[in-house]
C-alpha cells in the first residue's frame, strides 16, 4: 500500500472517530438515562474506543510502524510517542471496555457510565484534539 493511502486511512478513521465522539457526548448529555439509553451510551463508548485505537494504529502505520496490531499496542505506542498523556487511564479504559463488551448488567453499566463521564471522556477528548491538530497540519 502506498504511503498516501496510509495517510488517508487515518484521516478517514479520524472523521468516523469524531462522529462517534459526538454521538457519545450526546448520549452522556441525557440526565437519568433509562436502561436503553444507558445501553446506547455504552455502545457509543465501545465504538468510539474501537475507532480511537484503530485511528492510532493507522497513524502509526503511516509513520512507518508495523507492530501496532492491538488496542494495547496502540495505547502503548501512543503513550511512548506522546499522542496520549494518560497511559494508565487508557489501559483502564481498555479493561472497562472489555468488561462492557462481554457483560451487561445494570450495576456494571452504571459504574461504567460514571467512569466514562468522570475519567474517560476527558482523555478521549484530549486524543481528539491531538488528532484534530495533526489532521489540520
mmCIF file of N, CA and C in Angstrom:
data_model
loop_
_atom_site.group_PDB
_atom_site.id
_atom_site.type_symbol
_atom_site.label_atom_id
_atom_site.label_comp_id
_atom_site.label_asym_id
_atom_site.label_seq_id
_atom_site.Cartn_x
_atom_site.Cartn_y
_atom_site.Cartn_z
ATOM 1 N N UNK A 1 0.844 -1.186 0.000
ATOM 2 C CA UNK A 1 0.000 0.000 0.000
ATOM 3 C C UNK A 1 0.886 1.246 0.000
ATOM 4 N N UNK A 2 0.495 2.233 -0.751
ATOM 5 C CA UNK A 2 1.284 3.465 -0.845
ATOM 6 C C UNK A 2 1.138 4.285 0.434
ATOM 7 N N UNK A 3 2.180 5.062 0.736
ATOM 8 C CA UNK A 3 2.166 5.887 1.938
ATOM 9 C C UNK A 3 0.986 6.858 1.950
ATOM 10 N N UNK A 4 0.616 7.385 0.770
ATOM 11 C CA UNK A 4 -0.516 8.308 0.711
ATOM 12 C C UNK A 4 -1.805 7.627 1.158
ATOM 13 N N UNK A 5 -1.974 6.353 0.788
ATOM 14 C CA UNK A 5 -3.156 5.606 1.201
ATOM 15 C C UNK A 5 -3.194 5.440 2.710
ATOM 16 N N UNK A 6 -2.029 5.176 3.314
ATOM 17 C CA UNK A 6 -1.953 5.026 4.769
ATOM 18 C C UNK A 6 -2.271 6.349 5.457
ATOM 19 N N UNK A 7 -1.770 7.441 4.886
ATOM 20 C CA UNK A 7 -2.029 8.770 5.438
ATOM 21 C C UNK A 7 -3.520 9.088 5.365
ATOM 22 N N UNK A 8 -4.137 8.738 4.251
ATOM 23 C CA UNK A 8 -5.567 8.994 4.081
ATOM 24 C C UNK A 8 -6.392 8.118 5.021
ATOM 25 N N UNK A 9 -5.937 6.877 5.241
ATOM 26 C CA UNK A 9 -6.718 5.957 6.071
ATOM 27 C C UNK A 9 -6.909 6.506 7.480
ATOM 28 N N UNK A 10 -5.841 7.010 8.114
ATOM 29 C CA UNK A 10 -6.022 7.515 9.479
ATOM 30 C C UNK A 10 -6.896 8.769 9.475
ATOM 31 N N UNK A 11 -6.828 9.549 8.417
ATOM 32 C CA UNK A 11 -7.662 10.754 8.354
ATOM 33 C C UNK A 11 -9.139 10.389 8.190
ATOM 34 N N UNK A 12 -9.409 9.352 7.403
ATOM 35 C CA UNK A 12 -10.788 8.877 7.286
ATOM 36 C C UNK A 12 -11.277 8.304 8.614
ATOM 37 N N UNK A 13 -10.385 7.558 9.278
ATOM 38 C CA UNK A 13 -10.745 6.981 10.576
ATOM 39 C C UNK A 13 -11.006 8.112 11.576
ATOM 40 N N UNK A 14 -10.220 9.178 11.496
ATOM 41 C CA UNK A 14 -10.424 10.331 12.380
ATOM 42 C C UNK A 14 -11.826 10.910 12.190
ATOM 43 N N UNK A 15 -12.286 11.021 10.956
ATOM 44 C CA UNK A 15 -13.622 11.565 10.704
ATOM 45 C C UNK A 15 -14.695 10.695 11.374
ATOM 46 N N UNK A 16 -14.542 9.385 11.270
ATOM 47 C CA UNK A 16 -15.501 8.474 11.916
ATOM 48 C C UNK A 16 -15.395 8.549 13.442
ATOM 49 N N UNK A 17 -14.172 8.652 13.953
ATOM 50 C CA UNK A 17 -13.941 8.810 15.388
ATOM 51 C C UNK A 17 -14.639 10.081 15.883
ATOM 52 N N UNK A 18 -14.492 11.157 15.139
ATOM 53 C CA UNK A 18 -15.096 12.440 15.517
ATOM 54 C C UNK A 18 -16.628 12.331 15.568
ATOM 55 N N UNK A 19 -17.215 11.673 14.583
ATOM 56 C CA UNK A 19 -18.674 11.481 14.576
ATOM 57 C C UNK A 19 -19.114 10.636 15.773
ATOM 58 N N UNK A 20 -18.381 9.585 16.040
ATOM 59 C CA UNK A 20 -18.719 8.695 17.150
ATOM 60 C C UNK A 20 -18.596 9.427 18.486
ATOM 61 N N UNK A 21 -17.566 10.239 18.625
ATOM 62 C CA UNK A 21 -17.387 11.017 19.854
ATOM 63 C C UNK A 21 -18.572 11.965 20.059
ATOM 64 N N UNK A 22 -19.049 12.584 19.007
ATOM 65 C CA UNK A 22 -20.210 13.478 19.131
ATOM 66 C C UNK A 22 -21.448 12.710 19.579
ATOM 67 N N UNK A 23 -21.632 11.503 19.048
ATOM 68 C CA UNK A 23 -22.762 10.679 19.481
ATOM 69 C C UNK A 23 -22.625 10.299 20.954
ATOM 70 N N UNK A 24 -21.409 9.946 21.367
ATOM 71 C CA UNK A 24 -21.159 9.612 22.773
ATOM 72 C C UNK A 24 -21.449 10.818 23.661
ATOM 73 N N UNK A 25 -20.986 11.978 23.262
ATOM 74 C CA UNK A 25 -21.238 13.187 24.059
ATOM 75 C C UNK A 25 -22.738 13.486 24.153
ATOM 76 N N UNK A 26 -23.447 13.269 23.055
ATOM 77 C CA UNK A 26 -24.904 13.459 23.082
ATOM 78 C C UNK A 26 -25.572 12.493 24.045
ATOM 79 N N UNK A 27 -25.128 11.244 24.037
ATOM 80 C CA UNK A 27 -25.700 10.248 24.944
ATOM 81 C C UNK A 27 -25.383 10.588 26.399
ATOM 82 N N UNK A 28 -24.186 11.102 26.643
ATOM 83 C CA UNK A 28 -23.808 11.478 28.012
ATOM 84 C C UNK A 28 -24.601 12.679 28.514
ATOM 85 N N UNK A 29 -25.138 13.466 27.600
ATOM 86 C CA UNK A 29 -25.915 14.649 27.994
ATOM 87 C C UNK A 29 -27.299 14.276 28.533
ATOM 88 N N UNK A 30 -27.736 13.042 28.296
ATOM 89 C CA UNK A 30 -29.038 12.603 28.798
ATOM 90 C C UNK A 30 -28.942 12.411 30.311
ATOM 91 N N UNK A 31 -29.744 13.144 31.051
ATOM 92 C CA UNK A 31 -29.743 13.022 32.510
ATOM 93 C C UNK A 31 -30.686 11.909 32.929
ATOM 94 N N UNK A 32 -30.299 11.142 33.900
ATOM 95 C CA UNK A 32 -31.080 9.999 34.392
ATOM 96 C C UNK A 32 -31.523 9.078 33.252
ATOM 97 N N UNK A 33 -30.551 8.539 32.513
ATOM 98 C CA UNK A 33 -30.920 7.682 31.382
ATOM 99 C C UNK A 33 -31.608 6.396 31.844
ATOM 100 N N UNK A 34 -32.526 5.927 31.006
ATOM 101 C CA UNK A 34 -33.139 4.628 31.296
ATOM 102 C C UNK A 34 -32.184 3.530 30.810
ATOM 103 N N UNK A 35 -32.571 2.289 30.996
ATOM 104 C CA UNK A 35 -31.693 1.168 30.669
ATOM 105 C C UNK A 35 -31.319 1.164 29.181
ATOM 106 N N UNK A 36 -32.225 1.554 28.310
ATOM 107 C CA UNK A 36 -31.970 1.554 26.870
ATOM 108 C C UNK A 36 -31.032 2.693 26.479
ATOM 109 N N UNK A 37 -31.247 3.859 27.077
ATOM 110 C CA UNK A 37 -30.362 4.995 26.810
ATOM 111 C C UNK A 37 -28.944 4.712 27.322
ATOM 112 N N UNK A 38 -28.850 4.089 28.488
ATOM 113 C CA UNK A 38 -27.538 3.748 29.039
ATOM 114 C C UNK A 38 -26.839 2.714 28.153
ATOM 115 N N UNK A 39 -27.586 1.722 27.684
ATOM 116 C CA UNK A 39 -27.014 0.714 26.789
ATOM 117 C C UNK A 39 -26.513 1.369 25.499
ATOM 118 N N UNK A 40 -27.258 2.327 24.984
ATOM 119 C CA UNK A 40 -26.821 3.060 23.791
ATOM 120 C C UNK A 40 -25.562 3.856 24.046
ATOM 121 N N UNK A 41 -25.503 4.509 25.194
ATOM 122 C CA UNK A 41 -24.317 5.285 25.553
ATOM 123 C C UNK A 41 -23.096 4.373 25.644
ATOM 124 N N UNK A 42 -23.258 3.204 26.255
ATOM 125 C CA UNK A 42 -22.140 2.268 26.371
ATOM 126 C C UNK A 42 -21.720 1.766 24.985
ATOM 127 N N UNK A 43 -22.692 1.556 24.110
ATOM 128 C CA UNK A 43 -22.355 1.150 22.730
ATOM 129 C C UNK A 43 -21.566 2.242 22.026
ATOM 130 N N UNK A 44 -21.956 3.510 22.196
ATOM 131 C CA UNK A 44 -21.198 4.619 21.602
ATOM 132 C C UNK A 44 -19.786 4.678 22.188
ATOM 133 N N UNK A 45 -19.660 4.420 23.478
ATOM 134 C CA UNK A 45 -18.356 4.382 24.135
ATOM 135 C C UNK A 45 -17.481 3.296 23.503
ATOM 136 N N UNK A 46 -18.041 2.105 23.337
ATOM 137 C CA UNK A 46 -17.285 0.994 22.753
ATOM 138 C C UNK A 46 -16.853 1.329 21.328
ATOM 139 N N UNK A 47 -17.760 1.889 20.546
ATOM 140 C CA UNK A 47 -17.448 2.244 19.160
ATOM 141 C C UNK A 47 -16.373 3.330 19.107
ATOM 142 N N UNK A 48 -16.511 4.335 19.957
ATOM 143 C CA UNK A 48 -15.533 5.424 19.985
ATOM 144 C C UNK A 48 -14.162 4.889 20.358
ATOM 145 N N UNK A 49 -14.105 3.980 21.330
ATOM 146 C CA UNK A 49 -12.817 3.390 21.693
ATOM 147 C C UNK A 49 -12.232 2.592 20.533
ATOM 148 N N UNK A 50 -13.059 1.764 19.882
ATOM 149 C CA UNK A 50 -12.562 0.963 18.750
ATOM 150 C C UNK A 50 -11.969 1.871 17.676
ATOM 151 N N UNK A 51 -12.673 2.945 17.363
ATOM 152 C CA UNK A 51 -12.180 3.874 16.349
ATOM 153 C C UNK A 51 -10.920 4.590 16.819
ATOM 154 N N UNK A 52 -10.822 4.879 18.121
ATOM 155 C CA UNK A 52 -9.646 5.594 18.619
ATOM 156 C C UNK A 52 -8.380 4.759 18.467
ATOM 157 N N UNK A 53 -8.431 3.491 18.868
ATOM 158 C CA UNK A 53 -7.200 2.709 18.774
ATOM 159 C C UNK A 53 -6.873 2.367 17.324
ATOM 160 N N UNK A 54 -7.902 2.148 16.500
ATOM 161 C CA UNK A 54 -7.633 1.857 15.087
ATOM 162 C C UNK A 54 -7.112 3.095 14.354
ATOM 163 N N UNK A 55 -7.575 4.268 14.752
ATOM 164 C CA UNK A 55 -7.052 5.512 14.197
ATOM 165 C C UNK A 55 -5.573 5.659 14.554
ATOM 166 N N UNK A 56 -5.227 5.370 15.812
ATOM 167 C CA UNK A 56 -3.811 5.428 16.206
ATOM 168 C C UNK A 56 -3.001 4.401 15.421
ATOM 169 N N UNK A 57 -3.532 3.187 15.281
ATOM 170 C CA UNK A 57 -2.843 2.134 14.522
ATOM 171 C C UNK A 57 -2.583 2.608 13.099
ATOM 172 N N UNK A 58 -3.591 3.156 12.452
ATOM 173 C CA UNK A 58 -3.447 3.642 11.076
ATOM 174 C C UNK A 58 -2.419 4.777 11.007
ATOM 175 N N UNK A 59 -2.454 5.659 11.978
ATOM 176 C CA UNK A 59 -1.492 6.766 12.013
ATOM 177 C C UNK A 59 -0.066 6.227 12.151
ATOM 178 N N UNK A 60 0.118 5.284 13.069
ATOM 179 C CA UNK A 60 1.462 4.735 13.271
ATOM 180 C C UNK A 60 1.939 3.962 12.044
ATOM 181 N N UNK A 61 1.042 3.272 11.361
ATOM 182 C CA UNK A 61 1.429 2.590 10.128
ATOM 183 C C UNK A 61 1.884 3.608 9.077
ATOM 184 N N UNK A 62 1.184 4.739 8.991
ATOM 185 C CA UNK A 62 1.580 5.799 8.055
ATOM 186 C C UNK A 62 2.941 6.383 8.430
ATOM 187 N N UNK A 63 3.270 6.309 9.716
ATOM 188 C CA UNK A 63 4.557 6.806 10.208
ATOM 189 C C UNK A 63 5.663 5.747 10.124
ATOM 190 N N UNK A 64 5.306 4.553 9.638
ATOM 191 C CA UNK A 64 6.317 3.521 9.430
ATOM 192 C C UNK A 64 6.380 2.427 10.485
ATOM 193 N N UNK A 65 5.486 2.450 11.457
ATOM 194 C CA UNK A 65 5.451 1.391 12.478
ATOM 195 C C UNK A 65 4.605 0.235 11.949
ATOM 196 N N UNK A 66 5.086 -0.978 12.093
ATOM 197 C CA UNK A 66 4.326 -2.115 11.581
ATOM 198 C C UNK A 66 3.876 -3.073 12.678
ATOM 199 N N UNK A 67 4.239 -2.781 13.915
ATOM 200 C CA UNK A 67 3.964 -3.728 15.002
ATOM 201 C C UNK A 67 2.832 -3.284 15.925
ATOM 202 N N UNK A 68 2.002 -2.362 15.482
ATOM 203 C CA UNK A 68 0.869 -1.894 16.285
ATOM 204 C C UNK A 68 -0.375 -2.606 15.768
ATOM 205 N N UNK A 69 -0.683 -3.757 16.386
ATOM 206 C CA UNK A 69 -1.750 -4.613 15.866
ATOM 207 C C UNK A 69 -2.919 -4.792 16.829
ATOM 208 N N UNK A 70 -2.811 -4.273 18.044
ATOM 209 C CA UNK A 70 -3.852 -4.489 19.049
ATOM 210 C C UNK A 70 -4.135 -3.178 19.779
ATOM 211 N N UNK A 71 -5.270 -3.123 20.481
ATOM 212 C CA UNK A 71 -5.544 -1.921 21.280
ATOM 213 C C UNK A 71 -4.425 -1.633 22.283
ATOM 214 N N UNK A 72 -3.946 -2.663 22.958
ATOM 215 C CA UNK A 72 -2.885 -2.487 23.954
ATOM 216 C C UNK A 72 -1.612 -1.916 23.308
ATOM 217 N N UNK A 73 -1.241 -2.448 22.150
ATOM 218 C CA UNK A 73 -0.046 -1.965 21.444
ATOM 219 C C UNK A 73 -0.232 -0.524 20.978
ATOM 220 N N UNK A 74 -1.444 -0.179 20.515
ATOM 221 C CA UNK A 74 -1.714 1.190 20.068
ATOM 222 C C UNK A 74 -1.623 2.169 21.240
ATOM 223 N N UNK A 75 -2.167 1.776 22.381
ATOM 224 C CA UNK A 75 -2.108 2.630 23.570
ATOM 225 C C UNK A 75 -0.652 2.811 24.017
ATOM 226 N N UNK A 76 0.076 1.714 24.060
ATOM 227 C CA UNK A 76 1.487 1.777 24.478
ATOM 228 C C UNK A 76 2.281 2.689 23.544
ATOM 229 N N UNK A 77 2.123 2.504 22.235
ATOM 230 C CA UNK A 77 2.844 3.340 21.276
ATOM 231 C C UNK A 77 2.364 4.789 21.355
ATOM 232 N N UNK A 78 1.059 4.980 21.565
ATOM 233 C CA UNK A 78 0.518 6.331 21.701
ATOM 234 C C UNK A 78 1.120 7.067 22.881
ATOM 235 N N UNK A 79 1.290 6.357 23.977
ATOM 236 C CA UNK A 79 1.894 6.965 25.165
ATOM 237 C C UNK A 79 3.379 7.242 24.927
ATOM 238 N N UNK A 80 4.092 6.256 24.370
ATOM 239 C CA UNK A 80 5.527 6.417 24.126
ATOM 240 C C UNK A 80 5.821 7.557 23.149
ATOM 241 N N UNK A 81 4.925 7.758 22.189
ATOM 242 C CA UNK A 81 5.154 8.800 21.183
ATOM 243 C C UNK A 81 4.605 10.168 21.599
ATOM 244 N N UNK A 82 3.902 10.227 22.735
ATOM 245 C CA UNK A 82 3.379 11.498 23.215
ATOM 246 C C UNK A 82 1.984 11.849 22.709
ATOM 247 N N UNK A 83 1.356 10.959 21.939
ATOM 248 C CA UNK A 83 -0.021 11.235 21.491
ATOM 249 C C UNK A 83 -1.003 11.121 22.644
ATOM 250 N N UNK A 84 -0.695 10.233 23.590
ATOM 251 C CA UNK A 84 -1.529 10.042 24.782
ATOM 252 C C UNK A 84 -0.751 10.509 26.007
ATOM 253 N N UNK A 85 -1.414 11.268 26.841
ATOM 254 C CA UNK A 85 -0.770 11.741 28.071
ATOM 255 C C UNK A 85 -1.037 10.805 29.243
ATOM 256 N N UNK A 86 -2.169 10.137 29.223
ATOM 257 C CA UNK A 86 -2.641 9.348 30.364
ATOM 258 C C UNK A 86 -2.610 7.853 30.031
ATOM 259 N N UNK A 87 -1.419 7.283 29.922
ATOM 260 C CA UNK A 87 -1.285 5.879 29.538
ATOM 261 C C UNK A 87 -2.027 4.917 30.445
ATOM 262 N N UNK A 88 -1.914 5.122 31.763
ATOM 263 C CA UNK A 88 -2.587 4.220 32.711
ATOM 264 C C UNK A 88 -4.104 4.328 32.593
ATOM 265 N N UNK A 89 -4.606 5.541 32.428
ATOM 266 C CA UNK A 89 -6.052 5.738 32.286
ATOM 267 C C UNK A 89 -6.557 5.060 31.010
ATOM 268 N N UNK A 90 -5.776 5.114 29.938
ATOM 269 C CA UNK A 90 -6.169 4.434 28.701
ATOM 270 C C UNK A 90 -6.180 2.924 28.887
ATOM 271 N N UNK A 91 -5.234 2.386 29.650
ATOM 272 C CA UNK A 91 -5.232 0.939 29.908
ATOM 273 C C UNK A 91 -6.456 0.541 30.741
ATOM 274 N N UNK A 92 -6.848 1.393 31.692
ATOM 275 C CA UNK A 92 -8.057 1.132 32.477
ATOM 276 C C UNK A 92 -9.296 1.225 31.581
ATOM 277 N N UNK A 93 -9.281 2.183 30.662
ATOM 278 C CA UNK A 93 -10.382 2.320 29.712
ATOM 279 C C UNK A 93 -10.507 1.029 28.890
ATOM 280 N N UNK A 94 -9.383 0.500 28.425
ATOM 281 C CA UNK A 94 -9.388 -0.759 27.666
ATOM 282 C C UNK A 94 -9.987 -1.889 28.497
ATOM 283 N N UNK A 95 -9.580 -1.984 29.754
ATOM 284 C CA UNK A 95 -10.092 -3.035 30.642
ATOM 285 C C UNK A 95 -11.611 -2.888 30.810
ATOM 286 N N UNK A 96 -12.093 -1.668 31.054
ATOM 287 C CA UNK A 96 -13.523 -1.452 31.257
ATOM 288 C C UNK A 96 -14.313 -1.636 29.964
ATOM 289 N N UNK A 97 -13.712 -1.284 28.842
ATOM 290 C CA UNK A 97 -14.369 -1.521 27.558
ATOM 291 C C UNK A 97 -14.507 -3.025 27.321
ATOM 292 N N UNK A 98 -13.496 -3.788 27.656
ATOM 293 C CA UNK A 98 -13.587 -5.246 27.515
ATOM 294 C C UNK A 98 -14.675 -5.812 28.426
ATOM 295 N N UNK A 99 -14.805 -5.241 29.605
ATOM 296 C CA UNK A 99 -15.846 -5.673 30.542
ATOM 297 C C UNK A 99 -17.236 -5.420 29.953
ATOM 298 N N UNK A 100 -17.446 -4.232 29.401
ATOM 299 C CA UNK A 100 -18.766 -3.914 28.860
ATOM 300 C C UNK A 100 -19.066 -4.722 27.605
ATOM 301 N N UNK A 101 -18.044 -5.087 26.867
ATOM 302 C CA UNK A 101 -18.257 -5.836 25.628
ATOM 303 C C UNK A 101 -18.690 -7.276 25.901
ATOM 304 N N UNK A 102 -18.370 -7.794 27.083
ATOM 305 C CA UNK A 102 -18.636 -9.200 27.373
ATOM 306 C C UNK A 102 -19.662 -9.426 28.471
ATOM 307 N N UNK A 103 -20.068 -8.358 29.149
ATOM 308 C CA UNK A 103 -21.007 -8.489 30.252
ATOM 309 C C UNK A 103 -21.980 -7.326 30.181
ATOM 310 N N UNK A 104 -23.243 -7.584 30.414
ATOM 311 C CA UNK A 104 -24.156 -6.464 30.582
ATOM 312 C C UNK A 104 -25.061 -6.740 31.755
ATOM 313 N N UNK A 105 -24.905 -5.921 32.752
ATOM 314 C CA UNK A 105 -25.866 -5.874 33.842
ATOM 315 C C UNK A 105 -25.948 -4.414 34.264
ATOM 316 N N UNK A 106 -27.051 -4.063 34.885
ATOM 317 C CA UNK A 106 -27.310 -2.659 35.188
ATOM 318 C C UNK A 106 -26.272 -2.072 36.139
ATOM 319 N N UNK A 107 -25.821 -2.847 37.109
ATOM 320 C CA UNK A 107 -24.822 -2.352 38.063
ATOM 321 C C UNK A 107 -23.510 -2.011 37.357
ATOM 322 N N UNK A 108 -23.045 -2.908 36.488
ATOM 323 C CA UNK A 108 -21.826 -2.648 35.720
ATOM 324 C C UNK A 108 -22.033 -1.445 34.804
ATOM 325 N N UNK A 109 -23.185 -1.367 34.158
ATOM 326 C CA UNK A 109 -23.476 -0.266 33.243
ATOM 327 C C UNK A 109 -23.430 1.076 33.969
ATOM 328 N N UNK A 110 -24.009 1.144 35.162
ATOM 329 C CA UNK A 110 -23.992 2.401 35.932
ATOM 330 C C UNK A 110 -22.573 2.769 36.346
ATOM 331 N N UNK A 111 -21.796 1.783 36.753
ATOM 332 C CA UNK A 111 -20.398 2.026 37.137
ATOM 333 C C UNK A 111 -19.606 2.566 35.943
ATOM 334 N N UNK A 112 -19.764 1.907 34.788
ATOM 335 C CA UNK A 112 -19.030 2.327 33.598
ATOM 336 C C UNK A 112 -19.489 3.713 33.135
ATOM 337 N N UNK A 113 -20.782 3.990 33.242
ATOM 338 C CA UNK A 113 -21.281 5.321 32.874
ATOM 339 C C UNK A 113 -20.569 6.402 33.682
ATOM 340 N N UNK A 114 -20.435 6.188 34.968
ATOM 341 C CA UNK A 114 -19.744 7.173 35.824
ATOM 342 C C UNK A 114 -18.272 7.307 35.429
ATOM 343 N N UNK A 115 -17.625 6.192 35.117
ATOM 344 C CA UNK A 115 -16.226 6.237 34.683
ATOM 345 C C UNK A 115 -16.079 6.978 33.357
ATOM 346 N N UNK A 116 -17.001 6.731 32.444
ATOM 347 C CA UNK A 116 -16.945 7.423 31.153
ATOM 348 C C UNK A 116 -17.066 8.927 31.374
ATOM 349 N N UNK A 117 -18.071 9.330 32.155
ATOM 350 C CA UNK A 117 -18.306 10.764 32.396
ATOM 351 C C UNK A 117 -17.140 11.423 33.124
ATOM 352 N N UNK A 118 -16.625 10.753 34.156
ATOM 353 C CA UNK A 118 -15.635 11.396 35.014
ATOM 354 C C UNK A 118 -14.194 11.211 34.601
ATOM 355 N N UNK A 119 -13.891 10.083 33.963
ATOM 356 C CA UNK A 119 -12.496 9.753 33.720
ATOM 357 C C UNK A 119 -12.157 9.590 32.239
ATOM 358 N N UNK A 120 -13.038 8.935 31.484
ATOM 359 C CA UNK A 120 -12.668 8.542 30.126
ATOM 360 C C UNK A 120 -12.987 9.578 29.060
ATOM 361 N N UNK A 121 -14.105 10.288 29.192
ATOM 362 C CA UNK A 121 -14.424 11.275 28.158
ATOM 363 C C UNK A 121 -13.344 12.369 28.083
ATOM 364 N N UNK A 122 -12.757 12.816 29.203
ATOM 365 C CA UNK A 122 -11.692 13.826 29.073
ATOM 366 C C UNK A 122 -10.469 13.323 28.286
ATOM 367 N N UNK A 123 -10.066 12.069 28.487
ATOM 368 C CA UNK A 123 -8.882 11.595 27.763
ATOM 369 C C UNK A 123 -9.216 11.299 26.300
ATOM 370 N N UNK A 124 -10.455 10.906 26.031
ATOM 371 C CA UNK A 124 -10.872 10.717 24.637
ATOM 372 C C UNK A 124 -10.908 12.071 23.933
ATOM 373 N N UNK A 125 -11.390 13.100 24.623
ATOM 374 C CA UNK A 125 -11.398 14.447 24.032
ATOM 375 C C UNK A 125 -9.976 14.948 23.790
ATOM 376 N N UNK A 126 -9.061 14.639 24.713
ATOM 377 C CA UNK A 126 -7.655 15.017 24.513
ATOM 378 C C UNK A 126 -7.098 14.383 23.244
ATOM 379 N N UNK A 127 -7.402 13.095 23.039
ATOM 380 C CA UNK A 127 -6.940 12.411 21.834
ATOM 381 C C UNK A 127 -7.555 13.065 20.596
ATOM 382 N N UNK A 128 -8.819 13.414 20.688
ATOM 383 C CA UNK A 128 -9.478 14.092 19.571
ATOM 384 C C UNK A 128 -8.756 15.383 19.227
ATOM 385 N N UNK A 129 -8.431 16.187 20.235
ATOM 386 C CA UNK A 129 -7.729 17.454 19.987
ATOM 387 C C UNK A 129 -6.362 17.219 19.357
ATOM 388 N N UNK A 130 -5.653 16.211 19.839
ATOM 389 C CA UNK A 130 -4.335 15.883 19.285
ATOM 390 C C UNK A 130 -4.452 15.538 17.803
ATOM 391 N N UNK A 131 -5.412 14.687 17.469
ATOM 392 C CA UNK A 131 -5.567 14.276 16.074
ATOM 393 C C UNK A 131 -6.175 15.373 15.214
ATOM 394 N N UNK A 132 -6.967 16.235 15.802
ATOM 395 C CA UNK A 132 -7.504 17.376 15.051
ATOM 396 C C UNK A 132 -6.345 18.266 14.584
ATOM 397 N N UNK A 133 -5.387 18.491 15.477
ATOM 398 C CA UNK A 133 -4.205 19.294 15.113
ATOM 399 C C UNK A 133 -3.383 18.584 14.041
ATOM 400 N N UNK A 134 -3.206 17.278 14.161
ATOM 401 C CA UNK A 134 -2.462 16.516 13.139
ATOM 402 C C UNK A 134 -3.187 16.551 11.801
ATOM 403 N N UNK A 135 -4.507 16.452 11.844
ATOM 404 C CA UNK A 135 -5.316 16.447 10.616
ATOM 405 C C UNK A 135 -5.275 17.812 9.931
ATOM 406 N N UNK A 136 -5.243 18.882 10.731
ATOM 407 C CA UNK A 136 -5.244 20.236 10.183
ATOM 408 C C UNK A 136 -3.860 20.672 9.702
ATOM 409 N N UNK A 137 -2.821 19.946 10.132
ATOM 410 C CA UNK A 137 -1.438 20.353 9.783
ATOM 411 C C UNK A 137 -1.144 20.109 8.319
#
